[in-house]
XYZ file of C-alpha atoms in Angstrom:
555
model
C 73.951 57.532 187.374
C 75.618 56.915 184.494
C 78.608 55.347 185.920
C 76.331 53.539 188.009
C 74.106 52.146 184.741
C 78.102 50.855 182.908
C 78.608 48.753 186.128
C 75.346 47.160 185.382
C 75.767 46.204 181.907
C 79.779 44.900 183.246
C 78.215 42.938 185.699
C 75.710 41.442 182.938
C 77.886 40.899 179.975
C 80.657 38.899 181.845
C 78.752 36.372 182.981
C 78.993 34.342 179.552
C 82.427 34.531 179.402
C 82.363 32.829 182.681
C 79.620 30.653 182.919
C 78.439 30.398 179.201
C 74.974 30.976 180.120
C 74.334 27.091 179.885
C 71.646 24.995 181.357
C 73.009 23.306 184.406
C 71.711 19.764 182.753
C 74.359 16.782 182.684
C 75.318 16.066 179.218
C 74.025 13.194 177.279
C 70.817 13.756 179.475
C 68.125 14.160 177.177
C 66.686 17.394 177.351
C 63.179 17.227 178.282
C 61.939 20.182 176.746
C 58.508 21.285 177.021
C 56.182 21.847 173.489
C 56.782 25.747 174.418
C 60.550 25.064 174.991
C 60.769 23.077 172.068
C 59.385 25.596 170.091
C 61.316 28.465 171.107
C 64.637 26.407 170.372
C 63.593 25.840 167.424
C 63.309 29.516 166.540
C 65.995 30.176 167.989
C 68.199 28.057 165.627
C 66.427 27.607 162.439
C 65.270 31.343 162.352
C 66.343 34.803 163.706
C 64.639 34.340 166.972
C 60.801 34.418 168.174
C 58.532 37.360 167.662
C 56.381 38.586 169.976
C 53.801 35.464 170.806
C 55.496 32.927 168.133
C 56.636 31.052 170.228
C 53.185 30.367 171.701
C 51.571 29.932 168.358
C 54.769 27.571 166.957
C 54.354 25.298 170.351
C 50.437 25.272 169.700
C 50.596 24.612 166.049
C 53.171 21.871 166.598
C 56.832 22.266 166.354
C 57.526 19.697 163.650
C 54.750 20.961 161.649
C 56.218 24.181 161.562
C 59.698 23.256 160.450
C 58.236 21.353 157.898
C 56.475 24.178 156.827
C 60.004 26.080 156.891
C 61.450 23.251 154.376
C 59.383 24.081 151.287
C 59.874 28.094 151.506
C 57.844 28.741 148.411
C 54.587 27.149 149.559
C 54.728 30.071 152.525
C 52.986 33.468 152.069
C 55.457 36.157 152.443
C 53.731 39.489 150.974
C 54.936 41.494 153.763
C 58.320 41.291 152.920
C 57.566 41.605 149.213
C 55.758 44.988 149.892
C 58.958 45.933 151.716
C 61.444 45.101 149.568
C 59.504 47.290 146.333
C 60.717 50.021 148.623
C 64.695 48.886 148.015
C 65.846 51.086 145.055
C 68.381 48.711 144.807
C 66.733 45.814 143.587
C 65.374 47.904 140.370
C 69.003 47.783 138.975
C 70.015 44.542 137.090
C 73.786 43.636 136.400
C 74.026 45.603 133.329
C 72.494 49.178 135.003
C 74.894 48.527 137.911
C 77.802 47.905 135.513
C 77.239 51.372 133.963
C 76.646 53.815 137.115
C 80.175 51.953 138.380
C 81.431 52.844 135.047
C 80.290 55.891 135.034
C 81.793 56.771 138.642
C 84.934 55.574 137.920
C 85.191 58.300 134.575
C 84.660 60.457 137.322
C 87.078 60.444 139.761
C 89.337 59.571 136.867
C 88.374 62.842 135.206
C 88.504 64.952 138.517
C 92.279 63.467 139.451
C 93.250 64.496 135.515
C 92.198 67.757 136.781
C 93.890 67.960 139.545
C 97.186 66.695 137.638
C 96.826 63.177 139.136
C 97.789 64.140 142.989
C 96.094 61.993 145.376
C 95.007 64.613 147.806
C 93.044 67.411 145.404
C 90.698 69.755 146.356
C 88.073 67.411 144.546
C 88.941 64.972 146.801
C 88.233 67.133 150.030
C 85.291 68.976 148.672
C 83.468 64.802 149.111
C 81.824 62.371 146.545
C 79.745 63.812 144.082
C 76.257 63.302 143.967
C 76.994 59.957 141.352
C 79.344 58.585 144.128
C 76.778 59.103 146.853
C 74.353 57.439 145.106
C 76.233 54.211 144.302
C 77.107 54.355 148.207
C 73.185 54.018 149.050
C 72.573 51.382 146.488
C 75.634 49.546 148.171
C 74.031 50.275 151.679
C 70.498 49.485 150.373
C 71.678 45.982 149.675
C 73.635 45.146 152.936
C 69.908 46.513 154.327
C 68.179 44.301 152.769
C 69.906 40.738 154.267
C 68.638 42.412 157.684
C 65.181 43.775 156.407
C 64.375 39.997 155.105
C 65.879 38.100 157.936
C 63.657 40.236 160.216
C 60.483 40.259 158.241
C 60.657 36.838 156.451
C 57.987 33.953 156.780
C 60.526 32.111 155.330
C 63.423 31.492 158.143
C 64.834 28.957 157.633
C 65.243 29.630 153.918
C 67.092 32.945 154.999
C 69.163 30.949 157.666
C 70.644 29.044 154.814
C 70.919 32.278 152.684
C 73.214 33.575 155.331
C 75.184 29.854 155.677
C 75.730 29.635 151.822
C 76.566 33.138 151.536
C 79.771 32.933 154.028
C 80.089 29.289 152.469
C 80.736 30.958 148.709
C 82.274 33.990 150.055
C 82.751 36.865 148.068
C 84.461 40.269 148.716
C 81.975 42.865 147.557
C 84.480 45.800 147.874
C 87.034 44.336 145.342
C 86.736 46.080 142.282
C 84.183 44.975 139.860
C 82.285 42.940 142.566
C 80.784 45.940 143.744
C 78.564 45.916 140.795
C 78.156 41.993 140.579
C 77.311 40.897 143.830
C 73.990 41.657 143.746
C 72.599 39.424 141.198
C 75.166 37.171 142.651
C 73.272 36.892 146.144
C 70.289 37.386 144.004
C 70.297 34.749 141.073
C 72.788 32.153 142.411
C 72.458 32.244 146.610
C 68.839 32.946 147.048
C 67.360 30.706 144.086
C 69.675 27.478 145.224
C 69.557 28.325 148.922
C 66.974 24.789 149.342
C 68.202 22.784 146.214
C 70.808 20.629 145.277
C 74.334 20.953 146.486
C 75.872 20.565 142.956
C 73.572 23.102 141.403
C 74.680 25.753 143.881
C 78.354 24.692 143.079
C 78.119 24.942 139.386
C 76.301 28.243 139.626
C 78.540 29.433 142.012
C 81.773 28.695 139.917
C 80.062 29.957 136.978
C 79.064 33.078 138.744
C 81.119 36.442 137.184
C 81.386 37.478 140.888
C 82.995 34.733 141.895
C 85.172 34.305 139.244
C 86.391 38.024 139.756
C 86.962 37.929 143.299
C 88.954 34.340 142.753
C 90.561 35.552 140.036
C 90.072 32.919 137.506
C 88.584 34.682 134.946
C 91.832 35.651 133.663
C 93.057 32.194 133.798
C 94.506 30.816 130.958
C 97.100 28.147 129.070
C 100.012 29.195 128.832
C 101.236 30.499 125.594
C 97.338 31.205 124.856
C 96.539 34.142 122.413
C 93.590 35.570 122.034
C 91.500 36.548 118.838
C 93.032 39.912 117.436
C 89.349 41.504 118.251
C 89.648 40.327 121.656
C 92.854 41.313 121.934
C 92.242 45.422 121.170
C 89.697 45.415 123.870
C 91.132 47.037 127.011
C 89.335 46.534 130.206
C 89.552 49.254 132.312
C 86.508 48.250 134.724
C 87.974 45.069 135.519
C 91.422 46.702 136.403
C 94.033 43.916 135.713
C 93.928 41.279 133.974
C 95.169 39.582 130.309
C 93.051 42.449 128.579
C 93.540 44.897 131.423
C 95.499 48.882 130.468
C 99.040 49.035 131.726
C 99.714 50.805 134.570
C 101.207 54.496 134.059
C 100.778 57.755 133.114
C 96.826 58.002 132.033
C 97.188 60.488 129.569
C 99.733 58.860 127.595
C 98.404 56.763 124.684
C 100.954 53.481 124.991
C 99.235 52.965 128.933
C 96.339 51.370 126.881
C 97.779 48.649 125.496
C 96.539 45.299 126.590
C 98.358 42.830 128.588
C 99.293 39.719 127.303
C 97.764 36.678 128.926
C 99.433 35.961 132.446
C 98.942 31.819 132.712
C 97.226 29.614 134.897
C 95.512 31.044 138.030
C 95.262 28.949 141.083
C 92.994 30.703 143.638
C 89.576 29.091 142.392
C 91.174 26.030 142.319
C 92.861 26.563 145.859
C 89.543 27.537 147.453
C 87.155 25.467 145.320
C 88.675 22.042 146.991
C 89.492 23.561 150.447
C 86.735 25.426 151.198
C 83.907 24.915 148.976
C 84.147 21.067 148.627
C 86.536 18.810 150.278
C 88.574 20.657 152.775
C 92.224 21.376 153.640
C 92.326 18.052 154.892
C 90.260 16.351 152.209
C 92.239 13.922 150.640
C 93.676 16.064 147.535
C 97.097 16.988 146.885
C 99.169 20.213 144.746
C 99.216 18.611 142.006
C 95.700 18.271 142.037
C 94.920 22.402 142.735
C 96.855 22.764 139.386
C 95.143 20.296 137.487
C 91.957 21.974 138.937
C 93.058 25.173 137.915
C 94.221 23.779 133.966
C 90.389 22.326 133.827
C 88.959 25.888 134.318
C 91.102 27.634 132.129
C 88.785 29.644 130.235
C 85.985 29.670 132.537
C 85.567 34.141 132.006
C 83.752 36.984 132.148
C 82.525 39.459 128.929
C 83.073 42.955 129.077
C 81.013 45.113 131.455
C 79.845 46.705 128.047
C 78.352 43.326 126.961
C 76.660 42.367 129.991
C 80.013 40.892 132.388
C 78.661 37.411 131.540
C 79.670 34.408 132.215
C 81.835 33.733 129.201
C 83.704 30.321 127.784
C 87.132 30.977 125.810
C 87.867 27.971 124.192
C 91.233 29.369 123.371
C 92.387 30.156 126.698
C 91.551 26.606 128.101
C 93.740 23.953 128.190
C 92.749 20.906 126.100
C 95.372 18.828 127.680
C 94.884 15.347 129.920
C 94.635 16.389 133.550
C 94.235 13.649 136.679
C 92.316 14.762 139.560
C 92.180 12.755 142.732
C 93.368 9.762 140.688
C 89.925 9.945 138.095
C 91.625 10.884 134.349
C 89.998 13.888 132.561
C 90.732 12.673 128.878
C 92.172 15.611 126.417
C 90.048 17.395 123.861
C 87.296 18.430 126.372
C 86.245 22.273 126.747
C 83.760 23.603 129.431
C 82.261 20.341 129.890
C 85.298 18.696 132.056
C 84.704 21.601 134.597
C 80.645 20.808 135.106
C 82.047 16.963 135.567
C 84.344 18.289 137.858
C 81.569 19.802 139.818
C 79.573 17.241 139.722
C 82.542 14.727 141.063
C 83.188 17.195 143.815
C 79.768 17.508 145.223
C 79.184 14.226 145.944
C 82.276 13.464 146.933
C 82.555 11.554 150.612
C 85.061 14.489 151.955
C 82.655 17.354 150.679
C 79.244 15.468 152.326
C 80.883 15.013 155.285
C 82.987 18.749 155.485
C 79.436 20.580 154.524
C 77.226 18.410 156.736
C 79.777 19.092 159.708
C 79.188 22.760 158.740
C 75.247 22.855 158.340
C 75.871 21.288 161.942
C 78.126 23.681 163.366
C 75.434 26.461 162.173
C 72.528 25.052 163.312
C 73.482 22.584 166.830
C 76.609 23.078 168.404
C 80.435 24.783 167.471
C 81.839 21.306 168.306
C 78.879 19.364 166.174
C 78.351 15.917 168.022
C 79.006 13.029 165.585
C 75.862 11.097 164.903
C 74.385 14.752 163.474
C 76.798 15.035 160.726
C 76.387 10.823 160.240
C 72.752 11.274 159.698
C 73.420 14.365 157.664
C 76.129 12.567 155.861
C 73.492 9.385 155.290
C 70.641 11.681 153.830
C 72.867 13.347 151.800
C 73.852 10.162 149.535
C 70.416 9.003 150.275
C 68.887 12.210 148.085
C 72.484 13.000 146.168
C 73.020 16.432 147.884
C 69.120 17.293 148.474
C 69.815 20.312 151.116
C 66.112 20.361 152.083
C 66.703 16.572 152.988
C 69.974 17.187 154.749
C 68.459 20.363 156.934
C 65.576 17.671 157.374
C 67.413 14.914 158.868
C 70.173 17.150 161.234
C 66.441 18.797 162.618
C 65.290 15.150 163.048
C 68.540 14.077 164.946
C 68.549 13.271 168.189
C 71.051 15.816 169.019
C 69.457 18.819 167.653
C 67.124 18.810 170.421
C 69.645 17.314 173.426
C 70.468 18.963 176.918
C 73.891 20.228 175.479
C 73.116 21.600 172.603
C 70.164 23.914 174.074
C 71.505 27.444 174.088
C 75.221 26.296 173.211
C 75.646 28.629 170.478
C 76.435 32.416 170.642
C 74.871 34.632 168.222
C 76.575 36.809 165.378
C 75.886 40.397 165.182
C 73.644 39.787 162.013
C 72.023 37.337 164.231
C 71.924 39.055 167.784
C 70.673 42.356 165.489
C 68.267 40.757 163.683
C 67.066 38.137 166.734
C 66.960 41.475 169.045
C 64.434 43.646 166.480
C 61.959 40.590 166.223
C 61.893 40.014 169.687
C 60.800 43.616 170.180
C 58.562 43.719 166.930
C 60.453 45.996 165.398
C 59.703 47.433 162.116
C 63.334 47.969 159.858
C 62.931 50.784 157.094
C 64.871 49.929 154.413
C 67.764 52.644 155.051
C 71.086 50.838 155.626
C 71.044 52.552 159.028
C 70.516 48.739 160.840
C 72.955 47.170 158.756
C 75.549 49.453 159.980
C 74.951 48.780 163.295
C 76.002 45.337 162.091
C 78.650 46.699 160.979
C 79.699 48.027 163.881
C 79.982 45.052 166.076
C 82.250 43.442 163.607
C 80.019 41.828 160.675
C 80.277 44.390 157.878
C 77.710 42.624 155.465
C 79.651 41.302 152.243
C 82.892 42.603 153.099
C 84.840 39.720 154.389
C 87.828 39.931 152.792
C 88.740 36.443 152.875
C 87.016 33.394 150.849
C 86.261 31.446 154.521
C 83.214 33.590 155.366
C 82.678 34.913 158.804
C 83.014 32.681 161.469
C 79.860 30.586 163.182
C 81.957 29.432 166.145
C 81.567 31.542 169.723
C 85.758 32.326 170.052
C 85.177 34.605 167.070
C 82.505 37.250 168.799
C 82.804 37.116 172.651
C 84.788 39.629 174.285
C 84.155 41.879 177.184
C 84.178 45.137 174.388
C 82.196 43.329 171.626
C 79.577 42.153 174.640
C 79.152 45.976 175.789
C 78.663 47.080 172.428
C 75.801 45.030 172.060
C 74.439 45.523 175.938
C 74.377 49.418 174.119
C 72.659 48.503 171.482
C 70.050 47.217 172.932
C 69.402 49.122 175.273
C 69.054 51.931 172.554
C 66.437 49.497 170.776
C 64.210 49.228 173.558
C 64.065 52.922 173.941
C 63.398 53.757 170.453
C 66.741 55.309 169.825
C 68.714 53.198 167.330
C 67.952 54.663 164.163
C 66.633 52.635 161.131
C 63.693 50.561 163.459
C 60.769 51.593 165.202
C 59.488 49.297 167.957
C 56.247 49.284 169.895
C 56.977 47.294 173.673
C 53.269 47.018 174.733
C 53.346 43.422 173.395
C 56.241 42.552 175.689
C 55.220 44.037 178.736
C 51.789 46.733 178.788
C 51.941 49.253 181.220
C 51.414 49.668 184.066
C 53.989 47.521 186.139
C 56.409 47.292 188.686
C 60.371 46.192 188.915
C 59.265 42.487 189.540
C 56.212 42.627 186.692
C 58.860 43.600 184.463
C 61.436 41.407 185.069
C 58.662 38.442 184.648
C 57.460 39.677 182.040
C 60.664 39.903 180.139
C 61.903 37.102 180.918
C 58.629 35.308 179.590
C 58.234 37.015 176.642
C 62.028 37.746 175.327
C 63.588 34.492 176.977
C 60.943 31.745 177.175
C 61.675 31.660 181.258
C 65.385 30.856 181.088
C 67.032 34.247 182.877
C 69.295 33.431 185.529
C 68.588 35.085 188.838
C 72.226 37.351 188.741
C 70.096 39.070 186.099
C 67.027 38.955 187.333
C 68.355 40.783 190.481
C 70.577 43.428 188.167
C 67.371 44.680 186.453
C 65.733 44.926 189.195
C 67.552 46.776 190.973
C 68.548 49.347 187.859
C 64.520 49.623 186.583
C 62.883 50.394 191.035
C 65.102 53.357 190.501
C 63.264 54.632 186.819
C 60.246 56.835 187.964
C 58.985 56.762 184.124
C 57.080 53.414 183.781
C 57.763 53.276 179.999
C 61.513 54.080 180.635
C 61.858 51.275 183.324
C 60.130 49.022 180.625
C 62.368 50.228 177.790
C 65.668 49.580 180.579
C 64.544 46.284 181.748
C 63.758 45.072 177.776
C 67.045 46.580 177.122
C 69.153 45.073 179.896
C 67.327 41.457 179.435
C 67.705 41.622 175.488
C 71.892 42.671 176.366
C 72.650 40.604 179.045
C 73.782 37.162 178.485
C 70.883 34.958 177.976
C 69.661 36.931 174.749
C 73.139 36.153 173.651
C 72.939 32.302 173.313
C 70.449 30.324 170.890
């Protein structure tokens, strides 16, 4: 049987890599969608999917209406999720408290490998974390939980669509070093409270964000030949590992190993990433010479010590006061931190940066190859409202090709986005263990641990596979029957009991696919749920197999 159930799920997870799971309809057709179909596309791309009967209530509300409604986030009632998230530890530790149990972790292991004489393999080691280290592991998993636990629950969709674009936009490692302890308030205070603003005021916040300028490396950026004040100067910095202030490497119990480091120069990663990712792109107009200039301009930009607060910090003596020239515009000498906010400012509404973001927001949200006249009207409303996003999102939902033929069901979901798309179409209810963000995990979207500053991937290369496609035909299945830890889900909205193989089938494809299952899986489940005795376990397969099969994969 079981042999028999894997060539099912085969059969049904390689038919997008051969067909794509498209509507047959001729492109540059308009589409001709229905108010239900409408609706249920527009769930499907500016939220995580239609719960059970949304799409009914969206379509009878009035789809425009709604997505309005979506645009100004703070006029919607979202108590459930606020009930929810008073259940995250996590979120009852600010910077500072974080700063301190990392701290505090780190003088222990140090103090176990001293007692072990410094060998990497001790008996400490073996014996597992102690109970300080397990508890900074849930905090870490609490917070990965709660992306999923607010993209499931939230009124607010679109508002934790963008959360998600803007996060992989201003990428940030959360395992490197210090970030563990500042990415919070980072995804906190500078994602989440910009997410709908103004473009610039997410890019200055960004680049003044101490997570960012840890994982980029510019906060120990500075002129050459710079020195310090002698206070700063007898201030090690063991939390932030290396740096100008940093303890030499070596033997730990040797008193000389705490000597600071003298200032190492200019860094160039901010500067690197800030134009070719952030703003303009690698193709943006903006040469070397340019990155370095960038980098001289935020000399300075820092960081306090952990035990003040890791701050966002100005030292005037490590910038450079010097003339710098940045795509041809002169940044006079004698300016301080001001020159960098200009900077920002010059770079946001910059014509490279509207159009590389718009193109982006369009990639996201209509098609992996965006069709021109989106990013043009995005492009337009963006110099119409100087870098409003809510006006942007606005006019690339008002486009013409947001709704077309081609673009229906031309995207294939994430695993943040098939997880989170697959628990809502089931109702389920995520605790707020980070049991459902490892399942994330697991099909290849740790949350906050992309290593590099690009972000994971929208585009469909990056997550279809035959392997990556099973993996999620398994989780699913699991979901439906109540087996994937971390959600429970209640199916009797999807498809009440009794009914038989072909009641099923309809009503899954109704309920989880607004009517768009092809018959090859229409005839799989069929034949896989006549053969389930159970009625509720041939209604949790045939939710299962319809939320893993290809369909459920596309928005």
């Amino acid at each position: 049987m079981k042999h028999r159930i894997r060539a099912c799920l085969v059969v049904l997870v390689a038919a997008p890599l051969a067909t794509g799971a498209r509507r047959a309809t001729p492109p540059g057709d308009e589409s001709g969608l229905s108010a239900r179909d409408s609706a249920y596309h527009a769930l499907s791309r500016l939220a995580y999917g239609p719960r059970p009967g949304e799409t009914e209530r969206v379509a009878a509300a009035g789809v425009m209406r709604w997505i309005e409604q979506q645009l100004s986030p703070d006029d919607i009632d979202d108590e459930r999720l606020a009930e929810r998230e008073r259940e995250s530890e996590i979120l009852r530790y600010d910077r500072g408290d974080l700063a301190r149990l990392y701290f505090e972790i780190q003088r222990e292991q140090r103090e176990r490998k001293l007692a072990a004489g410094g060998a990497r393999d001790t008996v400490a080691d073996k014996a597992g974390p102690t109970p300080l280290e397990q508890h900074g592991r849930r905090l870490e998993g609490q917070f990965a939980q709660l992306a999923v636990l607010r993209a499931t629950l939230s009124e607010r969709q679109l508002y934790e669509v963008m959360v998600d674009f803007w996060t992989n936009h201003f990428n940030v490692f959360a395992a490197k070093g210090a970030d563990r302890f500042l990415l919070p308030e980072y995804i906190t205070r500078v994602i989440r409270r910009r997410a709908m603003g103004k473009f610039a005021d997410l890019l200055i916040a960004t680049a003044e964000s101490p997570a960012m300028l840890f994982y980029l490396d510019n906060w120990q950026s500075v002129v050459p030949g710079a020195v310090p004040p002698a206070a700063t100067r007898l201030q090690a910095r063991p939390l932030f590992g290396r740096g100008p202030f940093a303890p030499r490497l070596g033997n730990p119990l040797r008193p000389d190993s705490m000597r600071p480091r003298a200032p190492q120069g200019i860094n160039e990663n901010y500067a690197r990433e800030l134009l070719e990712l952030h703003t303009l792109r690698v193709d943006g107009g903006y040469t070397q010479q340019d990155v370095i200039n960038v980098a001289r301009i935020f000399t300075g930009w820092s960081i306090r010590r952990p035990q003040d607060g890791a701050d966002f910090e100005f030292h005037d003596w490590a910038h450079d006061y010097g003339e710098k020239i940045v795509l041809g515009i002169t940044f006079p000498a004698g300016h301080g931190r001001d020159e960098g906010i200009r900077l920002l400012k010059l770079l946001a509404s910059h014509p490279a940066t509207m159009h590389h973001v718009s193109r982006q927001l369009c990639e996201r949200l209509v098609n992996d190859e965006p069709p021109d006249g989106c990013v043009d009207d995005a492009v337009a409303a963006w110099k119409r409202t100087r870098g409003d996003i809510r006006a942007v999102l606005r006019a690339i939902v008002s486009s013409p090709d947001f709704w077309a033929a081609r673009n229906i069901r031309a995207k294939v979901k994430t695993p943040l986005e098939f997880v989170v798309s697959a628990a809502r179409a089931v109702g389920a209810d995520p605790d707020t263990t980070p049991r459902l963000a490892q399942v994330v995990a697991r099909l290849g979207e740790p949350l906050y641990l992309h290593v590099a500053p690009d972000g994971y991937p929208e585009r469909e290369a990056a997550w279809v596979n035959s392997g990556a496609l099973l993996d999620r035909m398994n989780v699913a299945v699991a979901l439906a029957a109540g087996k994937l830890p971390g959600a429970t889900v209640e199916l009797d909205s999807i498809a009440p009991l009794p009914m038989d193989a072909e009641g099923l089938v309809a009503a899954a494809n109704n309920t989880l696919l607004s009517g768009t299952m092809s018959a090859n899986t229409m005839t799989v489940i069929r034949a896989e749920v006549a053969t389930v005795r159970d009625p509720a376990a041939a209604r949790a397969l045939a939710v299962g197999l319809a939320i893993g099969g290809p369909e459920f994969q596309r928005h």
